[in-house]
Amino acid sequence: MSTQQHRFRKWLWRGLLGLLLLSVAAPLTGWLLLRGSLAKLDGSVVADGLSAQVTVERDALGVPTVRGQSRLDVAYATGYLHAQDRFFQMDLLRRVAAGELAELFGAKALGIDRQRRLHRFRARARDILSHSPPEDRALLSRYVRGVNDGLSALLTRPFEYGLLRIVPSPWQEEDCLLVVWAMYFDLQGNLQGRELARGHLRQHSTKEQLAFLLPTVSKWDAPLDAPLDFPLNSPTTTETPVAIPSVAPAWFGAHGPGQLTYLRDTLRTSVGSNNWAVSGMRSEHGGALVANDMHLGIRLPHIWYRLLLIYTGDDGQPRKIGGVSLPGAPAVVVGSTGKVAWGFTNSYGDYLDLIELERDSQSPLRVKTANGWETAQTYQETLRVKDAQSEVLTVTETSLGPIREVAGRSYAIHWMAHDPHAVNLGLIKMENAHDLTSAQAVAHQAGVPAQNMVAGDSQGHIGWTIAGPLPNRKASEAATFPLRVTELAQSFQGVRPGAEYPQVNDPPSGQLWTANARQLVGPQYELLGDGGADLGARAQQIRDALARLGHKQPEKTDERAVYQLGLDDRALFIDTWRARALAALDDTSVSGHPERAEFRRLLQSSWDGHASVDSVGYRLAKGFLNALYEELFGGIDRELSRLAPGADFDSANPRWPAVVARLLDERPAGWFPSGRRDFHEVELAAIDRVTAQLTKGGTPLAKATWGAQNTARIEHPFASVFPFLRRWLAAPPDEQSGDQDMPKVAGPSGGQSERMAVSPGHEERGILNMPGGQSGHPLSPYFLAGHAAWVKGEPTPFLPGRAEHTLTFRPK
């Protein structure tokens, strides 16, 4: 071998060795960087500003018990934990509320930023903070210090920022308020689309047609201020179904022949949450039993963060609060204190008005209000964009709210979220509530999106009220449509005093329940109004199941029994639509139509009365109802979607199944959809739509199980951005039972974000589980800890278990 060949081989081997080392070093470096952003679980941290030592013990699920001498010290440790486990989630929440997502994701996020920045919530947060009590500022300051210390203590920045090539921005006090406004968007963000849709329907319908199409009550309602056997048209309410007009609106039933758009199989995640309570007279131990499952979009990391806080109150008495928190804020959102337990569901009141403005043609900034002409203010909002030039957005704001342009019209957005009382730290005072009365007083002052709060105390009392600000007005149907300036008297003026909030306490039945439906039928309902309340099938099913629990010895009820109610997947509501489909599929209708014959066979044979994963019958019956929606309202939905995002007939009237049922029962001749001769033909067309949709691609109808449709898609937002990481950033694709019109609400990416059943003073018997783990880090053992139990519905303890890791914070 020549010297030249020898040298060539030598350098070749060196090159190959270098490539090999590089191929090993690159992933190893990435691995080490990824591990560097894992939370610190053991050891000690020296922290400035602590009054005494704080310990954090984590159990096998990573749930922390935080012990300190003061609420300020505990707030610091809470912030530290939130940042180490969930900082990227916190960052997204504040940016979603403030309209600052493009700083992370670039120009593709500008559309959302423009919509959100219109509300200028960061500026509003700064103004609220400038007027906040000193004790609130002190608590926020300690929490924020904990967040930033926790973030700085990570060896490397959270992995999401490494992928985005961005350094995370420090947390600020105003950000704690922004995460609450993020929940306003989540829980009340559909109200603008609802009002616009209703306004369009009013413009293109007669008064009589509108009254039929938008009912305010139905036979499915289960109000709290009525008997347990409450029926429609009972003496408790004067509301009765209106007559069906002889002629339908021109838009009704417009659709393309044979056209298949979407079938409404998926969960409406904007409709969600159940809570219920049983009084002490029906529990084994005499304490109230409170259960809650809040329905939200489910993703990784999970929205809630479990914890147990133990400290000494200002009165020298011990405090022990367990439950779930929202990373980014220091409060326990839902939980139990040993004296009081509480849970929330979205209240769906009328908390927003769109007010059509009259503008001066000579001076566009001059708008007319009830007090005459005023000059609107303009603000220049800078939208920063990653890897691109910033954009300047001009926001025009009136005394009624910011202006939004829709289809050539100007609307002021008059929203409770803009009120100075909309966001505060009031919910933290729940930690000091000693009974139901004091807990409800806290609720009335809390700055959160208005919620149905069901609470109970250790003495066995239970009660319902609203937590969060209520508009100061007597609600009217007119205010559920866009208002003209001449109708401003129908809009609200500030916040209703807490002493005037509606309440239902200690009912003779010993039970309370809410499920996003109409809560009341009496005069107190006028304090809430209708912001898109659900049909009520869930509420009715919960009410009736509760009525069977714990009425006599030795059959008093307990935590497991009330928890189990939340897993009820009986298809009582959809069974009525299955019966309608079977009635439509008579022998004449299936003769010569083998697909319809198979549809009928499966409705009969693959049905167990539940929304089971193996049930084909459930999916067909649900699909039948959804296809009827498409037959009757698909055309107007396509029209409304061009008007504004989120505008459709469903948002205008979530009670639409009651409308469809009346049409099928009464079969008015003037309401046949275009191209249909009668309602029997409408029913068959709906069945044919479902069949065509489910057998597309050659799939046999018998394989169309509910589980195949209702398969979980729970994942980190980066799973779709970086598909090669999906296997590490997503939960298993479990098939799920349950659906939206039953207690066990479950959809592919939405549903029960937690399940809780607890009695104050008996927390050791309580139950709490979640679909996601404590950590947002895919390498953490707590990323999906507890997920399998949530999927199976297995009860896991409310209180954290034995400590497996201990982290100590010591004063500097």
Short mmCIF file of N, CA and C in Angstrom, two decimals, residues 146-222:
data_model
loop_
_atom_site.label_atom_id
_atom_site.label_comp_id
_atom_site.label_asym_id
_atom_site.label_seq_id
_atom_site.Cartn_x
_atom_site.Cartn_y
_atom_site.Cartn_z
N GLY A 146 -41.70 34.00 42.66
CA GLY A 146 -41.54 32.55 42.61
C GLY A 146 -41.50 32.02 41.18
N VAL A 147 -42.37 32.56 40.33
CA VAL A 147 -42.40 32.13 38.92
C VAL A 147 -41.05 32.40 38.26
N ASN A 148 -40.56 33.60 38.40
CA ASN A 148 -39.31 33.96 37.71
C ASN A 148 -38.10 33.25 38.30
N ASP A 149 -38.11 33.01 39.61
CA ASP A 149 -37.02 32.23 40.21
C ASP A 149 -37.08 30.78 39.74
N GLY A 150 -38.30 30.23 39.64
CA GLY A 150 -38.45 28.86 39.17
C GLY A 150 -37.99 28.71 37.74
N LEU A 151 -38.33 29.69 36.90
CA LEU A 151 -37.90 29.64 35.50
C LEU A 151 -36.38 29.76 35.40
N SER A 152 -35.80 30.68 36.17
CA SER A 152 -34.35 30.88 36.12
C SER A 152 -33.58 29.68 36.64
N ALA A 153 -34.20 28.92 37.56
CA ALA A 153 -33.50 27.79 38.17
C ALA A 153 -33.40 26.59 37.24
N LEU A 154 -34.20 26.55 36.17
CA LEU A 154 -34.07 25.46 35.20
C LEU A 154 -32.70 25.54 34.54
N LEU A 155 -32.04 24.40 34.36
CA LEU A 155 -30.71 24.40 33.77
C LEU A 155 -30.73 24.86 32.32
N THR A 156 -31.81 24.57 31.62
CA THR A 156 -32.00 25.07 30.26
C THR A 156 -33.43 25.58 30.15
N ARG A 157 -33.69 26.42 29.18
CA ARG A 157 -35.04 26.95 28.98
C ARG A 157 -36.00 25.82 28.63
N PRO A 158 -37.30 25.95 28.94
CA PRO A 158 -38.26 24.91 28.57
C PRO A 158 -38.12 24.54 27.10
N PHE A 159 -38.30 23.25 26.80
CA PHE A 159 -37.95 22.73 25.48
C PHE A 159 -38.68 23.42 24.34
N GLU A 160 -39.89 23.91 24.60
CA GLU A 160 -40.64 24.58 23.54
C GLU A 160 -39.88 25.80 23.00
N TYR A 161 -39.20 26.52 23.91
CA TYR A 161 -38.46 27.71 23.48
C TYR A 161 -37.22 27.34 22.70
N GLY A 162 -36.63 26.19 23.02
CA GLY A 162 -35.51 25.71 22.22
C GLY A 162 -35.93 25.41 20.80
N LEU A 163 -37.10 24.79 20.64
CA LEU A 163 -37.61 24.49 19.29
C LEU A 163 -37.98 25.77 18.55
N LEU A 164 -38.47 26.76 19.29
CA LEU A 164 -38.87 28.02 18.66
C LEU A 164 -37.70 28.98 18.49
N ARG A 165 -36.57 28.66 19.12
CA ARG A 165 -35.38 29.52 19.09
C ARG A 165 -35.70 30.89 19.68
N ILE A 166 -36.29 30.86 20.87
CA ILE A 166 -36.72 32.09 21.55
C ILE A 166 -36.37 31.97 23.03
N VAL A 167 -36.05 33.09 23.64
CA VAL A 167 -35.83 33.14 25.09
C VAL A 167 -37.15 33.56 25.74
N PRO A 168 -37.63 32.82 26.75
CA PRO A 168 -38.91 33.20 27.37
C PRO A 168 -38.81 34.54 28.09
N SER A 169 -39.89 35.31 28.02
CA SER A 169 -39.95 36.60 28.70
C SER A 169 -40.34 36.40 30.16
N PRO A 170 -39.81 37.18 31.08
CA PRO A 170 -40.15 37.04 32.50
C PRO A 170 -41.65 37.24 32.74
N TRP A 171 -42.11 36.70 33.83
CA TRP A 171 -43.51 36.85 34.23
C TRP A 171 -43.68 38.19 34.93
N GLN A 172 -44.86 38.80 34.74
CA GLN A 172 -45.18 40.06 35.37
C GLN A 172 -46.50 39.94 36.14
N GLU A 173 -46.72 40.84 37.06
CA GLU A 173 -47.94 40.79 37.85
C GLU A 173 -49.18 40.85 36.96
N GLU A 174 -49.15 41.68 35.94
CA GLU A 174 -50.31 41.81 35.06
C GLU A 174 -50.62 40.51 34.34
N ASP A 175 -49.61 39.65 34.17
CA ASP A 175 -49.83 38.38 33.48
C ASP A 175 -50.76 37.47 34.28
N CYS A 176 -50.75 37.61 35.61
CA CYS A 176 -51.65 36.79 36.44
C CYS A 176 -53.11 37.13 36.16
N LEU A 177 -53.38 38.38 35.80
CA LEU A 177 -54.74 38.77 35.43
C LEU A 177 -55.07 38.32 34.01
N LEU A 178 -54.07 38.35 33.15
CA LEU A 178 -54.31 37.95 31.76
C LEU A 178 -54.72 36.49 31.65
N VAL A 179 -54.19 35.61 32.50
CA VAL A 179 -54.58 34.20 32.39
C VAL A 179 -56.05 34.03 32.74
N VAL A 180 -56.59 34.92 33.59
CA VAL A 180 -58.03 34.87 33.88
C VAL A 180 -58.82 35.36 32.67
N TRP A 181 -58.33 36.38 32.00
CA TRP A 181 -59.00 36.84 30.78
C TRP A 181 -58.94 35.77 29.68
N ALA A 182 -57.89 34.96 29.69
CA ALA A 182 -57.85 33.84 28.74
C ALA A 182 -59.05 32.93 28.95
N MET A 183 -59.47 32.75 30.22
CA MET A 183 -60.64 31.94 30.50
C MET A 183 -61.93 32.65 30.08
N TYR A 184 -61.95 33.98 30.11
CA TYR A 184 -63.11 34.71 29.57
C TYR A 184 -63.29 34.37 28.10
N PHE A 185 -62.19 34.36 27.34
CA PHE A 185 -62.29 34.00 25.93
C PHE A 185 -62.78 32.56 25.78
N ASP A 186 -62.28 31.66 26.63
CA ASP A 186 -62.67 30.26 26.55
C ASP A 186 -64.15 30.07 26.86
N LEU A 187 -64.65 30.80 27.84
CA LEU A 187 -65.98 30.55 28.38
C LEU A 187 -67.06 31.50 27.85
N GLN A 188 -66.66 32.67 27.41
CA GLN A 188 -67.64 33.64 26.90
C GLN A 188 -67.29 34.13 25.49
N GLY A 189 -66.28 33.51 24.89
CA GLY A 189 -65.82 33.97 23.58
C GLY A 189 -66.80 33.73 22.45
N ASN A 190 -67.83 32.90 22.70
CA ASN A 190 -68.82 32.62 21.65
C ASN A 190 -69.95 33.65 21.62
N LEU A 191 -69.98 34.57 22.57
CA LEU A 191 -71.14 35.46 22.69
C LEU A 191 -71.26 36.43 21.53
N GLN A 192 -70.15 36.91 20.96
CA GLN A 192 -70.25 37.82 19.82
C GLN A 192 -70.85 37.10 18.62
N GLY A 193 -70.35 35.89 18.32
CA GLY A 193 -70.89 35.13 17.21
C GLY A 193 -72.36 34.81 17.40
N ARG A 194 -72.74 34.52 18.64
CA ARG A 194 -74.15 34.23 18.95
C ARG A 194 -75.03 35.43 18.64
N GLU A 195 -74.62 36.62 19.10
CA GLU A 195 -75.44 37.81 18.88
C GLU A 195 -75.54 38.15 17.39
N LEU A 196 -74.43 38.01 16.68
CA LEU A 196 -74.46 38.30 15.24
C LEU A 196 -75.37 37.33 14.50
N ALA A 197 -75.31 36.04 14.90
CA ALA A 197 -76.17 35.04 14.26
C ALA A 197 -77.64 35.35 14.54
N ARG A 198 -77.96 35.67 15.78
CA ARG A 198 -79.35 35.98 16.13
C ARG A 198 -79.82 37.26 15.41
N GLY A 199 -78.92 38.22 15.29
CA GLY A 199 -79.29 39.43 14.58
C GLY A 199 -79.61 39.16 13.11
N HIS A 200 -78.83 38.29 12.47
CA HIS A 200 -79.08 37.94 11.08
C HIS A 200 -80.41 37.19 10.95
N LEU A 201 -80.68 36.27 11.89
CA LEU A 201 -81.94 35.54 11.86
C LEU A 201 -83.13 36.48 12.04
N ARG A 202 -82.99 37.44 12.94
CA ARG A 202 -84.09 38.40 13.15
C ARG A 202 -84.35 39.23 11.90
N GLN A 203 -83.27 39.58 11.22
CA GLN A 203 -83.40 40.41 10.02
C GLN A 203 -84.11 39.67 8.90
N HIS A 204 -84.00 38.32 8.91
CA HIS A 204 -84.55 37.53 7.79
C HIS A 204 -85.67 36.60 8.24
N SER A 205 -86.35 36.94 9.32
CA SER A 205 -87.47 36.13 9.81
C SER A 205 -88.54 37.06 10.36
N THR A 206 -89.76 36.55 10.39
CA THR A 206 -90.82 37.31 11.06
C THR A 206 -90.71 37.10 12.56
N LYS A 207 -91.43 37.92 13.31
CA LYS A 207 -91.41 37.81 14.77
C LYS A 207 -91.92 36.44 15.21
N GLU A 208 -92.97 35.93 14.54
CA GLU A 208 -93.56 34.64 14.90
C GLU A 208 -92.61 33.49 14.56
N GLN A 209 -91.97 33.59 13.41
CA GLN A 209 -91.00 32.56 13.03
C GLN A 209 -89.84 32.52 14.03
N LEU A 210 -89.38 33.68 14.41
CA LEU A 210 -88.25 33.76 15.33
C LEU A 210 -88.61 33.19 16.70
N ALA A 211 -89.81 33.47 17.17
CA ALA A 211 -90.25 32.96 18.47
C ALA A 211 -90.27 31.44 18.48
N PHE A 212 -90.64 30.82 17.37
CA PHE A 212 -90.63 29.35 17.29
C PHE A 212 -89.21 28.81 17.19
N LEU A 213 -88.37 29.45 16.39
CA LEU A 213 -87.03 28.93 16.12
C LEU A 213 -86.06 29.13 17.28
N LEU A 214 -86.35 30.10 18.15
CA LEU A 214 -85.44 30.41 19.25
C LEU A 214 -86.18 30.30 20.59
N PRO A 215 -86.59 29.10 20.97
CA PRO A 215 -87.34 28.95 22.23
C PRO A 215 -86.45 29.23 23.44
N THR A 216 -87.07 29.69 24.50
CA THR A 216 -86.33 30.00 25.73
C THR A 216 -86.48 28.91 26.79
N VAL A 217 -87.30 27.91 26.51
CA VAL A 217 -87.51 26.84 27.48
C VAL A 217 -87.89 25.59 26.69
N SER A 218 -87.62 24.40 27.26
CA SER A 218 -88.01 23.16 26.60
C SER A 218 -88.32 22.11 27.66
N LYS A 219 -88.85 20.98 27.20
CA LYS A 219 -89.22 19.92 28.14
C LYS A 219 -88.00 19.29 28.79
N TRP A 220 -86.80 19.55 28.26
CA TRP A 220 -85.59 18.97 28.83
C TRP A 220 -85.04 19.78 30.00
N ASP A 221 -85.58 20.97 30.24
CA ASP A 221 -85.03 21.81 31.30
C ASP A 221 -85.24 21.17 32.67
N ALA A 222 -84.28 21.44 33.56
CA ALA A 222 -84.35 20.92 34.93
C ALA A 222 -83.91 22.04 35.87
#
